[in-house]
Amino acid sequence: MLSNQQVQDFQQKLEQQKKELKEHFGDENDFGLRRSLVDSTGELSSYDNHPADEGTELYEREKDLALYEHYQIELADIDKGLKAIEEGNYGKCEVCSKDIPYERLEAMPTTRFCIDHSPSQHTSDDRPIEESVLRTSFGGFVADKDHESVGYDGEDSWQDVARYGTSDTPADQVQPTADYNDTYIEAQENVGYVEDYENFAGVDLYGDSVTIYRNAKYENYVDMLEEEGVQTILGDLPASEKEPYVEEDSED
């Protein structure tokens, strides 16, 4: 059981903590939460800011909110401790009414529970049940190797939008880019096909009229060979590798 002197010491501690918190709230103007985000940055508009800068400002505002809530809870605990002193119940557990050890009160003057009945401090790491059935739109992105798809996925949709421009500059790229319009994720990736030179066979509704569809890179490759008058990028094929039916008739 606490002596009167010990109770007075704890009362002085609590009152000092309350005074410091009040001063802290006043000095920080409630951690700047009374001002808008635009006012706190000193800018008329954040429209032209880089997304990373906007993310930093948002993180700082979220941190201020968390600190504000934390100190408000601490202030409420101090008031409850002072009220318990006023009512003569300070130092007794609110659940079992047993005396709280002096050492525990010395470490946490605001505590109102013995160690056996202290509210759980465990932070749950359980994820929302909805996450077991919800998936990102169009599948995953380049970093999502578990749900990688050769079809049109989230990465492809982002690239389609990014082609119209992003806030990135060539300095933001891991690999240097030759064109300013290529300053987005995997700008050189093949669109609509996998291999650099790829052909597709198509038929009509009845399986007839077989048509070979070639991608643009293949067409550009063929045009380049025809312009150079060669059969490969390494030059013309040796005579031994030519097919008889493609060789010119010597009699002509």
Coordinates of C-alpha atoms in Angstrom, one line a residue:
M1 CA 0.0 0.0 0.0
L2 CA 1.3 3.4 -1.0
S3 CA 2.1 6.0 1.7
N4 CA 0.8 9.5 1.6
Q5 CA 4.2 10.8 0.6
Q6 CA 4.4 8.4 -2.3
V7 CA 1.0 9.3 -3.5
Q8 CA 1.9 13.0 -3.4
D9 CA 5.1 12.2 -5.4
F10 CA 3.1 10.4 -8.1
Q11 CA 0.6 13.3 -8.2
Q12 CA 3.4 15.8 -8.8
K13 CA 4.8 13.5 -11.6
L14 CA 1.4 13.3 -13.3
E15 CA 0.8 17.0 -13.0
Q16 CA 4.3 17.7 -14.4
Q17 CA 3.6 15.4 -17.4
K18 CA 0.3 17.0 -18.0
K19 CA 1.9 20.5 -18.0
E20 CA 4.5 19.4 -20.5
L21 CA 2.0 17.8 -22.8
K22 CA -0.2 20.9 -22.7
E23 CA 2.8 23.1 -23.6
H24 CA 3.8 20.7 -26.3
F25 CA 0.3 20.9 -27.9
G26 CA 0.5 24.7 -27.7
D27 CA 4.0 25.0 -29.2
E28 CA 3.2 22.6 -32.0
N29 CA -0.2 24.1 -32.6
D30 CA -1.7 20.5 -32.3
F31 CA 1.2 19.2 -34.5
G32 CA 0.2 21.6 -37.3
L33 CA -3.1 19.9 -37.9
R34 CA -4.9 23.2 -37.6
R35 CA -3.3 24.2 -40.9
S36 CA -4.1 22.7 -44.3
L37 CA -1.5 20.7 -46.2
V38 CA -1.1 23.6 -48.7
D39 CA -0.5 26.1 -45.8
S40 CA 2.1 23.8 -44.2
T41 CA 4.1 23.5 -47.4
G42 CA 3.9 27.2 -48.1
E43 CA 2.8 26.6 -51.7
L44 CA -0.3 27.9 -53.5
S45 CA -0.8 24.6 -55.3
S46 CA 0.8 21.1 -55.3
Y47 CA -0.3 20.4 -58.8
D48 CA 3.2 20.5 -60.3
N49 CA 4.9 18.7 -57.5
H50 CA 6.6 15.3 -58.1
P51 CA 4.6 12.4 -56.8
A52 CA 7.4 11.4 -54.5
D53 CA 7.3 14.9 -52.9
E54 CA 3.6 14.6 -52.4
G55 CA 4.1 11.2 -50.8
T56 CA 6.6 12.7 -48.4
E57 CA 4.1 15.4 -47.4
L58 CA 1.3 12.8 -46.9
Y59 CA 3.6 10.7 -44.8
E60 CA 4.4 13.7 -42.5
R61 CA 0.7 14.5 -42.1
E62 CA -0.1 10.9 -41.2
K63 CA 2.8 10.9 -38.7
D64 CA 1.4 14.1 -37.1
L65 CA -2.0 12.5 -36.9
A66 CA -0.6 9.4 -35.2
L67 CA 1.5 11.5 -32.7
Y68 CA -1.6 13.7 -31.9
E69 CA -3.7 10.6 -31.2
H70 CA -0.9 9.1 -29.1
Y71 CA -0.5 12.2 -26.9
Q72 CA -4.3 12.6 -26.5
I73 CA -4.5 9.1 -25.2
E74 CA -1.6 9.8 -22.8
L75 CA -3.2 13.0 -21.6
A76 CA -6.5 11.1 -20.9
D77 CA -4.6 8.5 -18.9
I78 CA -3.0 11.2 -16.8
D79 CA -6.4 12.7 -16.1
K80 CA -7.7 9.3 -15.0
G81 CA -4.7 8.9 -12.7
L82 CA -5.2 12.3 -11.1
K83 CA -8.9 11.5 -10.6
A84 CA -8.0 8.2 -9.0
I85 CA -5.7 10.1 -6.5
E86 CA -8.5 12.5 -5.8
E87 CA -10.9 9.6 -5.1
G88 CA -8.4 7.7 -3.0
N89 CA -8.2 4.8 -5.5
Y90 CA -4.7 5.4 -6.9
G91 CA -2.4 2.4 -6.9
K92 CA -5.2 -0.2 -6.9
C93 CA -6.0 -2.4 -9.9
E94 CA -9.4 -1.5 -11.5
V95 CA -10.1 -5.2 -12.1
C96 CA -9.0 -7.1 -9.0
S97 CA -8.6 -4.1 -6.6
K98 CA -5.2 -5.4 -5.5
D99 CA -2.3 -3.1 -4.8
I100 CA -0.2 -2.3 -7.9
P101 CA 3.5 -2.8 -7.1
Y102 CA 5.4 0.5 -6.4
E103 CA 8.0 -0.4 -9.1
R104 CA 5.3 -0.7 -11.7
L105 CA 3.8 2.6 -10.8
E106 CA 7.2 4.2 -10.8
A107 CA 7.8 3.0 -14.4
M108 CA 4.2 3.9 -15.5
P109 CA 2.6 6.4 -13.2
T110 CA -0.6 6.3 -15.4
T111 CA -1.2 2.6 -15.1
R112 CA -4.5 1.5 -13.5
F113 CA -4.0 -2.2 -13.7
C114 CA -1.8 -4.8 -12.2
I115 CA 0.4 -6.8 -14.5
D116 CA -2.0 -9.8 -14.5
H117 CA -4.9 -7.7 -15.7
S118 CA -3.0 -5.2 -18.0
P119 CA -4.8 -4.8 -21.3
S120 CA -3.1 -6.7 -24.1
Q121 CA -0.3 -4.9 -25.8
H122 CA -0.2 -7.4 -28.7
T123 CA -0.6 -5.8 -32.1
S124 CA -2.5 -8.2 -34.4
D125 CA -0.8 -9.0 -37.7
D126 CA -4.0 -10.6 -39.1
R127 CA -4.9 -9.2 -42.6
P128 CA -8.5 -8.4 -43.6
I129 CA -10.4 -11.5 -44.8
E130 CA -11.3 -9.7 -48.1
E131 CA -7.6 -9.9 -49.2
S132 CA -8.0 -13.7 -49.6
V133 CA -10.4 -13.2 -52.5
L134 CA -9.6 -9.8 -53.9
R135 CA -6.9 -9.4 -56.5
T136 CA -5.5 -6.4 -58.3
S137 CA -7.0 -5.3 -61.5
F138 CA -5.7 -7.2 -64.6
G139 CA -3.4 -9.3 -62.5
G140 CA -0.1 -8.2 -61.2
F141 CA 2.8 -6.0 -62.2
V142 CA 6.4 -6.5 -63.1
A143 CA 7.4 -7.2 -59.5
D144 CA 4.5 -9.7 -59.0
K145 CA 6.3 -12.9 -60.2
D146 CA 3.7 -15.1 -58.6
H147 CA 0.9 -13.9 -60.8
E148 CA 2.9 -13.1 -63.9
S149 CA 0.9 -13.3 -67.1
V150 CA 1.7 -13.0 -70.8
G151 CA -1.8 -11.5 -71.3
Y152 CA -2.8 -7.9 -70.9
D153 CA -2.2 -7.2 -67.2
G154 CA -1.7 -4.3 -64.8
E155 CA 1.7 -3.5 -66.1
D156 CA 0.5 -3.3 -69.7
S157 CA -2.4 -1.0 -68.7
W158 CA 0.1 1.3 -66.9
Q159 CA 2.4 1.4 -69.9
D160 CA -0.5 2.4 -72.1
V161 CA -1.2 5.3 -69.9
A162 CA 2.4 6.2 -69.3
R163 CA 3.1 6.6 -73.0
Y164 CA 1.1 9.9 -72.8
G165 CA 3.6 11.2 -70.3
T166 CA 4.6 11.0 -66.7
S167 CA 6.4 13.3 -64.2
D168 CA 9.6 11.3 -64.5
T169 CA 12.6 12.6 -66.2
P170 CA 15.5 10.7 -67.8
A171 CA 17.4 11.3 -64.6
D172 CA 14.8 9.1 -62.8
Q173 CA 15.5 6.1 -65.0
V174 CA 17.7 3.2 -63.9
Q175 CA 18.8 2.7 -67.5
P176 CA 19.5 5.7 -69.8
T177 CA 16.9 6.3 -72.4
A178 CA 17.4 7.6 -76.0
D179 CA 14.0 9.2 -76.2
Y180 CA 12.3 11.4 -73.7
N181 CA 9.0 9.6 -74.6
D182 CA 10.5 6.4 -73.2
T183 CA 10.9 7.5 -69.6
Y184 CA 8.5 5.0 -68.1
I185 CA 8.8 1.4 -66.8
E186 CA 10.1 -1.0 -69.5
A187 CA 9.3 1.3 -72.3
Q188 CA 11.2 -1.0 -74.7
E189 CA 9.0 -4.0 -73.9
N190 CA 7.3 -5.7 -76.8
V191 CA 3.6 -4.8 -77.0
G192 CA 1.2 -7.5 -78.1
Y193 CA 3.9 -10.1 -78.6
V194 CA 6.7 -11.8 -76.7
E195 CA 9.6 -12.6 -79.0
D196 CA 11.2 -9.8 -81.0
Y197 CA 10.2 -11.4 -84.3
E198 CA 6.9 -13.3 -84.0
N199 CA 4.3 -14.5 -86.4
F200 CA 0.7 -15.5 -85.9
A201 CA -1.4 -17.8 -88.0
G202 CA -5.1 -17.0 -88.3
V203 CA -8.0 -18.7 -90.0
D204 CA -11.6 -17.9 -90.6
L205 CA -14.7 -19.3 -88.8
Y206 CA -14.5 -22.5 -90.8
G207 CA -10.7 -23.1 -90.4
D208 CA -9.9 -22.0 -93.9
S209 CA -8.2 -18.9 -95.4
V210 CA -5.0 -19.3 -93.4
T211 CA -3.3 -16.0 -93.0
I212 CA 0.1 -15.3 -91.4
Y213 CA 0.2 -12.1 -89.3
R214 CA 3.6 -10.6 -88.7
N215 CA 4.4 -8.0 -86.2
A216 CA 5.8 -4.5 -87.0
K217 CA 9.3 -5.3 -86.0
Y218 CA 9.4 -8.3 -88.5
E219 CA 8.1 -6.1 -91.3
N220 CA 10.8 -3.4 -90.5
Y221 CA 13.4 -6.2 -90.5
V222 CA 12.3 -7.4 -93.9
D223 CA 12.2 -3.9 -95.4
M224 CA 15.7 -3.3 -94.1
L225 CA 17.0 -6.5 -95.8
E226 CA 15.3 -5.6 -99.1
E227 CA 16.7 -2.1 -99.0
E228 CA 20.2 -3.5 -98.4
G229 CA 19.7 -6.3 -101.0
V230 CA 20.8 -9.0 -98.6
Q231 CA 19.2 -12.1 -97.1
T232 CA 20.4 -11.6 -93.5
I233 CA 21.9 -8.8 -91.4
L234 CA 25.2 -10.6 -91.7
G235 CA 25.1 -10.4 -95.5
D236 CA 24.0 -12.8 -98.2
L237 CA 23.8 -16.5 -97.6
P238 CA 26.6 -18.7 -98.9
A239 CA 25.8 -20.6 -102.1
S240 CA 25.9 -23.9 -100.2
E241 CA 23.0 -22.7 -97.9
K242 CA 20.7 -21.4 -100.6
E243 CA 17.7 -23.5 -101.7
P244 CA 17.6 -24.3 -105.4
Y245 CA 14.1 -23.0 -105.8
V246 CA 15.1 -19.5 -104.7
E247 CA 18.2 -19.2 -106.8
E248 CA 18.0 -17.3 -110.0
D249 CA 17.9 -19.3 -113.2
S250 CA 21.4 -19.0 -114.7
E251 CA 19.9 -19.3 -118.2
D252 CA 17.9 -16.1 -117.6

